[in-house]
Coordinates of C-alpha atoms in Angstrom, one line a residue:
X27 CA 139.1 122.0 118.0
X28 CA 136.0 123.8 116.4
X29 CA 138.6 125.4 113.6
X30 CA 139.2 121.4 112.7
X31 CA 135.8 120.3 112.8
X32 CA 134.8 123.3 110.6
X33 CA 137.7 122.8 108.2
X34 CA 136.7 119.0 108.0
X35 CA 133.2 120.0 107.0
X36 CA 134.4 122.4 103.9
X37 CA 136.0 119.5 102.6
X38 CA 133.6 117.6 101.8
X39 CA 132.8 119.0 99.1
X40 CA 130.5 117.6 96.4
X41 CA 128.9 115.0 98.9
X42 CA 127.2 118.1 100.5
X43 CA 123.9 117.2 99.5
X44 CA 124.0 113.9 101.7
X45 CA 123.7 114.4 105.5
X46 CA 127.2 114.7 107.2
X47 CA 126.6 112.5 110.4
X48 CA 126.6 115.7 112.6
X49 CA 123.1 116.6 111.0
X50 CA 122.3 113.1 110.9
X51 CA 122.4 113.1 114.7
X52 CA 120.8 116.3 114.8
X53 CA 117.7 115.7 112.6
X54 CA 117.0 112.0 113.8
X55 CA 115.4 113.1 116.6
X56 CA 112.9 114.9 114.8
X57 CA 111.7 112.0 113.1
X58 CA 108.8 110.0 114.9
X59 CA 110.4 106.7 113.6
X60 CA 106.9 105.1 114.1
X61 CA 103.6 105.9 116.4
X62 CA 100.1 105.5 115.2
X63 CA 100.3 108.5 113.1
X64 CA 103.3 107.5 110.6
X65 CA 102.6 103.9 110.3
X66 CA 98.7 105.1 109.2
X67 CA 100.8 107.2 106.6
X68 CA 103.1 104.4 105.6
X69 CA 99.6 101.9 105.5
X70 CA 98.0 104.4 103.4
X71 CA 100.8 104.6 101.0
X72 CA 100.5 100.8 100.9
X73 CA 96.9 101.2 100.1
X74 CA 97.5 104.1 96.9
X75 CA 100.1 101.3 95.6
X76 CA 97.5 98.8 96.1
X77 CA 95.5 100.5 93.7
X78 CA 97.4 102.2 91.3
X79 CA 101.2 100.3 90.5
X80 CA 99.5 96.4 91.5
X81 CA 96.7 97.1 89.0
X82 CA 99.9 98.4 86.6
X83 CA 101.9 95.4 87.7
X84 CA 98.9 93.4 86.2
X85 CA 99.3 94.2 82.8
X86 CA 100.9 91.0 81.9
X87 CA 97.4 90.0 81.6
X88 CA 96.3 92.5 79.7
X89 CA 98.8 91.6 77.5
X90 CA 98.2 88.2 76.7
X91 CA 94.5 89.2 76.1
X92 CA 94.7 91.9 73.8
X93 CA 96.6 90.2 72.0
X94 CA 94.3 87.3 71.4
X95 CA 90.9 89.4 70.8
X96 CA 90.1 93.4 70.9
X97 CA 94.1 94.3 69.5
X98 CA 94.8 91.0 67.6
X99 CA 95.3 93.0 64.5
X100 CA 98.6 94.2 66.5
X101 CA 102.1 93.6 66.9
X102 CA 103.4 92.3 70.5
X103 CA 105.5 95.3 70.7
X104 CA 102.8 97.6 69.5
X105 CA 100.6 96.4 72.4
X106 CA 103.2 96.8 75.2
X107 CA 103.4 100.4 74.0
X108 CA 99.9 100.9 76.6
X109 CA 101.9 99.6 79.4
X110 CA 105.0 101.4 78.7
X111 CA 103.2 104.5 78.3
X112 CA 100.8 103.7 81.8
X113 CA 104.2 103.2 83.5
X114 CA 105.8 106.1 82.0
X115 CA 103.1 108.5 82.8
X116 CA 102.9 106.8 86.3
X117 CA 106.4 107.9 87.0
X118 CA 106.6 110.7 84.8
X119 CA 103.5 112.3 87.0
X120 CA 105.4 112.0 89.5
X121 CA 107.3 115.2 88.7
X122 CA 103.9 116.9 89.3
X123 CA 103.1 115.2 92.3
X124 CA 106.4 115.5 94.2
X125 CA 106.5 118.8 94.1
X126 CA 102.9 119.8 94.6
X127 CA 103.1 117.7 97.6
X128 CA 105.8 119.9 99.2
X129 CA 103.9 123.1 98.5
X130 CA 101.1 122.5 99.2
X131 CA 100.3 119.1 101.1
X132 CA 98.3 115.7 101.0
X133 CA 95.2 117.5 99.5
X134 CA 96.5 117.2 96.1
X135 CA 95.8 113.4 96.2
X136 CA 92.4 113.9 95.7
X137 CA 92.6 115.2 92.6
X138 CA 94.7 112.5 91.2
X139 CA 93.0 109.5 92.4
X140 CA 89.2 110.7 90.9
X141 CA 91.6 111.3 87.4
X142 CA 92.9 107.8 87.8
X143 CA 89.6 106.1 88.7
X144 CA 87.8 107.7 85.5
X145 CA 90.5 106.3 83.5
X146 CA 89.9 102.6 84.4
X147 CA 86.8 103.2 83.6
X148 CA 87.1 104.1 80.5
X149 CA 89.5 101.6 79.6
X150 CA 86.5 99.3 80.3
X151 CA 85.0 100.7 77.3
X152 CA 87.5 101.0 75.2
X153 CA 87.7 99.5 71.4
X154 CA 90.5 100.7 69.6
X155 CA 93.7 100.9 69.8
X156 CA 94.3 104.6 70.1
X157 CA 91.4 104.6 73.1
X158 CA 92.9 102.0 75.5
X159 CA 97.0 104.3 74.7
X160 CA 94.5 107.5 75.8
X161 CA 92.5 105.6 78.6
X162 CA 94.8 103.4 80.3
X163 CA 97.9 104.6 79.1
X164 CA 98.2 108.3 79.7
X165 CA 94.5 109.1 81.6
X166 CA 95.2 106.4 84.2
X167 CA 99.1 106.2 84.5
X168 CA 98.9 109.8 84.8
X169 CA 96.6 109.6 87.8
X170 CA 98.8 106.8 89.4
X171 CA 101.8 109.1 89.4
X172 CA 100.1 112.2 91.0
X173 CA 99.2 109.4 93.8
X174 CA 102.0 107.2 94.3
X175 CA 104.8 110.1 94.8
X176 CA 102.5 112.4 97.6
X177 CA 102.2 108.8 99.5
X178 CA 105.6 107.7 99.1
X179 CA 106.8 111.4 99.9
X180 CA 104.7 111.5 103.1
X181 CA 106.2 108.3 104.6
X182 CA 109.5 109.6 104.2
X183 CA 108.5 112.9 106.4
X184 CA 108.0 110.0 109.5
X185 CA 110.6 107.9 109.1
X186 CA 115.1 108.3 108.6
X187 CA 116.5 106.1 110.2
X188 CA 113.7 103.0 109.4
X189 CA 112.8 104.5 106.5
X190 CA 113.8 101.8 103.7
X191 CA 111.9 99.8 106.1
X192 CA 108.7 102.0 105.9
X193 CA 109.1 102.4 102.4
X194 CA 109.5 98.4 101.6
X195 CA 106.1 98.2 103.4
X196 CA 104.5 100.9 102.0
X197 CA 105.5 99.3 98.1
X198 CA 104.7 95.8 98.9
X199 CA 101.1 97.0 98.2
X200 CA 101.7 97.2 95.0
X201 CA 102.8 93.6 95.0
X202 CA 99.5 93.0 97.0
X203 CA 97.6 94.1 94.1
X204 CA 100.2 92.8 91.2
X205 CA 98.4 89.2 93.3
X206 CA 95.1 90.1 93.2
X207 CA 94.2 91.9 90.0
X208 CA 95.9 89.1 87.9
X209 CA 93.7 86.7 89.6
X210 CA 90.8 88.5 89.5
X211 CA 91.4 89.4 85.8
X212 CA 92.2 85.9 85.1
X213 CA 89.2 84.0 86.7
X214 CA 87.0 87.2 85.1
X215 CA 88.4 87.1 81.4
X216 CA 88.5 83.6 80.6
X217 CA 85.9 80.9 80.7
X218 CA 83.6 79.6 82.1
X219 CA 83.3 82.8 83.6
X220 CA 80.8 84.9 81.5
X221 CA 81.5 88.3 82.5
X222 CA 82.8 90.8 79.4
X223 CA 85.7 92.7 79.6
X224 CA 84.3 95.9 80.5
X225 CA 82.7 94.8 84.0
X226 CA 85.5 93.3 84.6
X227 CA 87.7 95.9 84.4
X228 CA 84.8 98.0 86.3
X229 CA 84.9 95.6 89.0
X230 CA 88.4 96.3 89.5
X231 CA 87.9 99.9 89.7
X232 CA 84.9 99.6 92.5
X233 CA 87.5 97.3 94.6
X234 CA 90.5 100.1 93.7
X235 CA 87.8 102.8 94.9
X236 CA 86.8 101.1 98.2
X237 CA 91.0 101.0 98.9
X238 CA 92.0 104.4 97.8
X239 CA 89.6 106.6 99.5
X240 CA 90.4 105.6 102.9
X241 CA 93.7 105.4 102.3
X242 CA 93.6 108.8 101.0
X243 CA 92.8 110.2 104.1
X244 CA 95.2 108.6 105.6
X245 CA 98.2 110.1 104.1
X246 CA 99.2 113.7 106.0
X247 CA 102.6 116.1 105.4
X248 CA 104.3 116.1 109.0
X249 CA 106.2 118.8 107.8
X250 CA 105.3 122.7 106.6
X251 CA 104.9 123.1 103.2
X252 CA 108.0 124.6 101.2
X253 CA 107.5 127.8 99.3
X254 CA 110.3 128.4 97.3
X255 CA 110.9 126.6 93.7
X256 CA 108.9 124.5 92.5
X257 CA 111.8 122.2 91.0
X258 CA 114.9 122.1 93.0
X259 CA 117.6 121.9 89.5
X260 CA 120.2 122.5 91.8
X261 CA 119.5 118.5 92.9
X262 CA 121.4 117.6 89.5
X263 CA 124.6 119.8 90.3
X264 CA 125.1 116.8 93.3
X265 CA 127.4 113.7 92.2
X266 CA 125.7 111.4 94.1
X267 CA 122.4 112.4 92.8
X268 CA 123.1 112.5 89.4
X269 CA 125.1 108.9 89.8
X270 CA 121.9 107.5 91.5
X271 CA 119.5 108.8 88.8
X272 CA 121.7 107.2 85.9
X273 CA 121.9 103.8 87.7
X274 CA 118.4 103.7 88.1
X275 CA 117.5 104.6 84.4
X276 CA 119.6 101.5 83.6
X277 CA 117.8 99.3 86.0
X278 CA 114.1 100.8 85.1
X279 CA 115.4 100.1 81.4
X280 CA 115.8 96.1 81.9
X281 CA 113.6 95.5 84.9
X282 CA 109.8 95.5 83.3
X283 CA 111.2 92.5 80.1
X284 CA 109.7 89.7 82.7
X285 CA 106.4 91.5 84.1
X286 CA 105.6 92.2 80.9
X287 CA 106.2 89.5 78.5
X288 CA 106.2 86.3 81.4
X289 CA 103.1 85.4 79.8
X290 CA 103.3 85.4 76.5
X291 CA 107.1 83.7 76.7
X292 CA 105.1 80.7 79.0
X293 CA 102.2 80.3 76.2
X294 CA 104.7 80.4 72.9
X295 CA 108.3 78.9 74.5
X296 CA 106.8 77.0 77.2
X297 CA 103.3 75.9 75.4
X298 CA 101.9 76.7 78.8
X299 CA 97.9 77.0 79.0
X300 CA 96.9 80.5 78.9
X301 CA 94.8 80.3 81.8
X302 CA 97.5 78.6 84.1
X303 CA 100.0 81.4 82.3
X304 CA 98.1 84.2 83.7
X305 CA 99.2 83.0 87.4
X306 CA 102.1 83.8 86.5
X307 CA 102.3 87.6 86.5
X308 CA 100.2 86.4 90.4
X309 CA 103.2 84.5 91.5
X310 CA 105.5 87.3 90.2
X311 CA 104.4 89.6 92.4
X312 CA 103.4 87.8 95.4
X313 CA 107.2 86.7 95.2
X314 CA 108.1 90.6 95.2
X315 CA 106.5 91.0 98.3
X316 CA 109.1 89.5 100.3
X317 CA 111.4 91.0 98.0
X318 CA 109.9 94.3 99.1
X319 CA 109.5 94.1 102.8
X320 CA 113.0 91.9 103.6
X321 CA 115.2 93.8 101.4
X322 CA 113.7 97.3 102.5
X323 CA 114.1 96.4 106.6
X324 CA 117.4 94.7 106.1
X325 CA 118.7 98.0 104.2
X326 CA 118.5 100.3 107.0
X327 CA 121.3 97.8 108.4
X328 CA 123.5 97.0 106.5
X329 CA 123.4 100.0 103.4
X330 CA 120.8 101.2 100.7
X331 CA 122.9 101.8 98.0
X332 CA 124.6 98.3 99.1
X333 CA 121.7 96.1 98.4
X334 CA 120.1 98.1 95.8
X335 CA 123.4 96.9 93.8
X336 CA 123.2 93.7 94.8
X337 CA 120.0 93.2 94.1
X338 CA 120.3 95.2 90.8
X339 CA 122.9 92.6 90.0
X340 CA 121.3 89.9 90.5
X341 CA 118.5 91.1 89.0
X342 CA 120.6 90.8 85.4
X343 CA 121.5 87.6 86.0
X344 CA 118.4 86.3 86.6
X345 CA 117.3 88.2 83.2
X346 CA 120.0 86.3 81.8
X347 CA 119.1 83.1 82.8
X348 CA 115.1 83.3 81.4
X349 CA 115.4 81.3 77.9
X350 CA 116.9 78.6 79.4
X351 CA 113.7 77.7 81.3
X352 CA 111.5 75.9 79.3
X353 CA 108.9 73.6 81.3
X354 CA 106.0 74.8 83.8
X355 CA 107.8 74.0 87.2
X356 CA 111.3 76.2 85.5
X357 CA 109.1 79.0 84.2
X358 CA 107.2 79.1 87.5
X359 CA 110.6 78.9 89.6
X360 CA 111.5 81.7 87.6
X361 CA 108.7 84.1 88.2
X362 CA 108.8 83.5 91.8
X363 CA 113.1 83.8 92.3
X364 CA 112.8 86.7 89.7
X365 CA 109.8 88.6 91.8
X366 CA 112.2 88.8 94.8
X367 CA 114.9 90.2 93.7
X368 CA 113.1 92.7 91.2
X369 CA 110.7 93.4 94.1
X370 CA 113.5 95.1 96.3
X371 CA 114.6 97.7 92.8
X372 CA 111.3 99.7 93.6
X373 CA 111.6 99.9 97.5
X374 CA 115.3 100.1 97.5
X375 CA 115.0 103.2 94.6
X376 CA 112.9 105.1 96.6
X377 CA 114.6 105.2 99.9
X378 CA 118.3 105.8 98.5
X379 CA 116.5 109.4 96.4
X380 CA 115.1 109.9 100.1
X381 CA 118.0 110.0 101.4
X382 CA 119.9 112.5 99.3
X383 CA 118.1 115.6 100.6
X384 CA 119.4 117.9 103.5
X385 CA 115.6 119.0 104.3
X386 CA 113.1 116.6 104.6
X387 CA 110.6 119.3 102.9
X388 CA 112.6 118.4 99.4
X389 CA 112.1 114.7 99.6
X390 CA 109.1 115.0 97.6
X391 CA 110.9 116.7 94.6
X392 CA 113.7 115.1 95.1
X393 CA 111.6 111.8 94.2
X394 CA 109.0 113.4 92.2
X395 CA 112.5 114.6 89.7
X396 CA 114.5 111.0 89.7
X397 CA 110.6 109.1 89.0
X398 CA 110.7 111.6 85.9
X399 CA 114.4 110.7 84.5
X400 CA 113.6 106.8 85.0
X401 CA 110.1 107.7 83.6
X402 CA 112.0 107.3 80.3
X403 CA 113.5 103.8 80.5
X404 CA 110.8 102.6 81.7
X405 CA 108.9 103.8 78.3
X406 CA 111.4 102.5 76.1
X407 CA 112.4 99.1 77.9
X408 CA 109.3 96.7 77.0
X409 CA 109.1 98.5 73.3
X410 CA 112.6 97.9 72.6
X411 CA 112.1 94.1 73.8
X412 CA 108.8 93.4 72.1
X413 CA 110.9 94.8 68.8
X414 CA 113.1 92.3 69.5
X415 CA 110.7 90.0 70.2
X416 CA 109.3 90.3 66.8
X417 CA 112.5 91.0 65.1
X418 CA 114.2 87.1 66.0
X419 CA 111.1 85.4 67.1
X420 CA 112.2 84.7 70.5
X421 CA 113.5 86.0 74.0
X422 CA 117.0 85.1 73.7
X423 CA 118.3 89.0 72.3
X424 CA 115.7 90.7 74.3
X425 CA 116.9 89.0 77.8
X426 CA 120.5 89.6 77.0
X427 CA 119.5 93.1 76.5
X428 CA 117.5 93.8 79.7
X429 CA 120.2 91.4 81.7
X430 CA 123.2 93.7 80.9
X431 CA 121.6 97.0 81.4
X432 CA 120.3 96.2 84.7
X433 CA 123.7 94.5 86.0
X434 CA 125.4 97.6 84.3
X435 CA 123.3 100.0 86.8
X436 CA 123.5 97.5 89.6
X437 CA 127.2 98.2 89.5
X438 CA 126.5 101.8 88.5
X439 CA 124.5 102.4 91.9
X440 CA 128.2 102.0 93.3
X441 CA 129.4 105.1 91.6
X442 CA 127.2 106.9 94.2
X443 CA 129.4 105.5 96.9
X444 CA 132.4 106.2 94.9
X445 CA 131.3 109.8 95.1
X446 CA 131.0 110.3 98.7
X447 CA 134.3 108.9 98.9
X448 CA 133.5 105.5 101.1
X449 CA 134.7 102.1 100.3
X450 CA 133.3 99.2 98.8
X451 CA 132.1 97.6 101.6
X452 CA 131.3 100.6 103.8
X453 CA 127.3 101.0 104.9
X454 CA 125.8 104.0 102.6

């Protein structure tokens, strides 16, 4: 009977890198699954996303702005280039961050977050284009990476079996602050408020500071730090990995068309007023919440990779279906049915790289590596749109364009199933 089992084992063959149910069983138990101590670790990621990707997911706004006073002098696509690169280095850092954080703990947050703080603040007084790409681009989006992946890494050391769950939470502070900063921006920026730019982007930093410190100290490794590499290459010799990685490039590549350019489609397609247009990025995100939390608890039930296709799908659609809406209440409609569903790509992403790792000491670099492939479709995806943009004066080519790339991956995240061998409707 042993002979069999271990005979059944060697067969598996490439999928070795997931958990065979045997160690499933076996390493469940060491999970808390909850208690005070992991859900202050899963809050405290919340809180780092708060104040790093919901300021990010608020660029929309900045957007819009630029473009009518300090960077009018530049092309839409030119301007997006500042958020492509802050979301680039945001997931690019986490190649940094991952791995630091499984040698050598939560202490490497601290760092990070006093980098990130001193680049909002010196986007505040910024003039020039080349200083806002060095301030809020790189300096800042750097520092969000370096925080985001030790959080998001940390909350995976508490939870397996809820962990989707955990991590839906822990991201739907980012769509906290994608609510809040565009507000707060918004009421700030535009009359009759009389506050300049650079105190209002310095107010946003003092609230980010107040959030990140104590959340800070909430985040703790359960685990021992891991000594060996300090990249895990190896990861990319796995099928399923590699699978995973490609399908989310393709969804990182088409996902950001909408949070960036929702704005500036309502004002010049939908002659909406700029200050009701800035709500917009608001409504977005206080959509993805839901699109966060729901998809993320309902995941541990019924499959990751499952509804991170089906919601990757869907996603394209919906991309596909933006030009058509042309008044307030369809553009609105849109931003809050298309914050859902692109709201459960983020939480979804993270939990199905969490879950490829046989030690729950590699999760970080596991994450920290597949943030740093989709670090690149995430820098070329608004650019490529905002060329399009200004290419055929419109949003018809550059929604086609995000639409098929993220149904392609949607359907590509699949191929990861197709690699472990289970069927189409089988829970992975």
């Amino acid at each position: 009977m042993t002979a069999q089992v271990d005979k059944s084992n060697m067969e598996i063959g490439p999928i070795d890198n997931f958990e065979s149910p045997l160690e499933k069983a076996d390493q469940q138990s060491d999970f808390p699954e909850g208690g005070a101590r992991a859900w202050a670790v899963a809050l405290g990621c919340g809180g780092l996303l708060f104040g790093t990707f919901g300021f990010a997911n608020a660029f929309g706004v900045f957007q819009e702005y630029y473009i009518q006073n300090q960077l009018s002098n530049h092309s839409a696509s030119a301007i997006s280039w500042i958020g492509s690169v802050q979301v680039f280095s945001l997931f690019a850092g986490g190649l940094f961050g991952g791995p630091m954080f499984d040698r050598f703990g939560a202490k490497i947050i601290w760092p990070a977050v006093i980098a990130y703080l001193l680049g909002v603040m010196m986007t505040s007084i910024c003039k020039e284009y080349w200083q806002f790409m060095l301030a809020q681009g790189i300096l800042a989006g750097m520092g969000m990476g370096m925080t985001i992946s030790p959080g998001m890494a940390a909350t995976g050391h508490y939870f397996q079996a809820k962990r989707a769950a955990a991590l839906g939470i822990a991201v739907a502070g980012s769509s906290l602050g994608g609510v809040i900063f565009p507000i707060a921006l918004s009421k700030m920026l535009n009359a009759p408020s009389t506050l300049s730019f650079g105190w209002t982007v310095r107010i946003c930093g003092f609230i980010m500071m107040i959030i990140l410190l104590p959340s800070s100290f909430a985040i703790r490794a359960r685990l021992p730090p891991r000594k060996e590499n300090f990249l895990l290459p190896s990861a990319f010799r796995s099928a399923p990995y590699v699978t995973l990685i490609a399908a989310t490039f393709l969804l990182m590549l088409g996902v950001f068309q909408p949070i960036f350019y929702l704005p500036t489609y309502a004002v010049t397609q939908g002659h909406m007023r700029p200050e009701l247009a800035f709500y917009l990025t608001a409504i977005l995100n206080g959509a993805s919440f839901f699109g966060r939390v729901i998809p993320g608890i309902t995941a541990d039930r019924f499959g990751r990779l499952n509804l991170l296709s089906f919601f990757g799908v869907c996603t394209g659609i919906l991309c596909l279906c933006w030009p058509a809406t042309r008044s307030n209440a369809a553009i609105i409609a849109f931003a809050a049915v298309y914050g859902f569903f692109s709201g459960a790509i983020v939480s979804l992403t993270s939990a199905c790289q969490a879950q490829v790792p046989k030690d729950p000491r590699d999760i970080g670099t596991y994450m920290g590596m597949g943030m740093f492939c989709a670090a690149f479709a995430v820098l070329a995806g608004p650019p490529i749109n905002g060329a399009m943009i200004d290419r055929y004066g419109g949003f018809e080519q550059a929604s086609v364009f995000s639409g098929v790339v993220c149904i392609v991956g949607g359907v590509g995240t699949m191929g990861s199933k197709w690699t472990l061998g289970k069927g189409w409707w089988v829970k992975a």
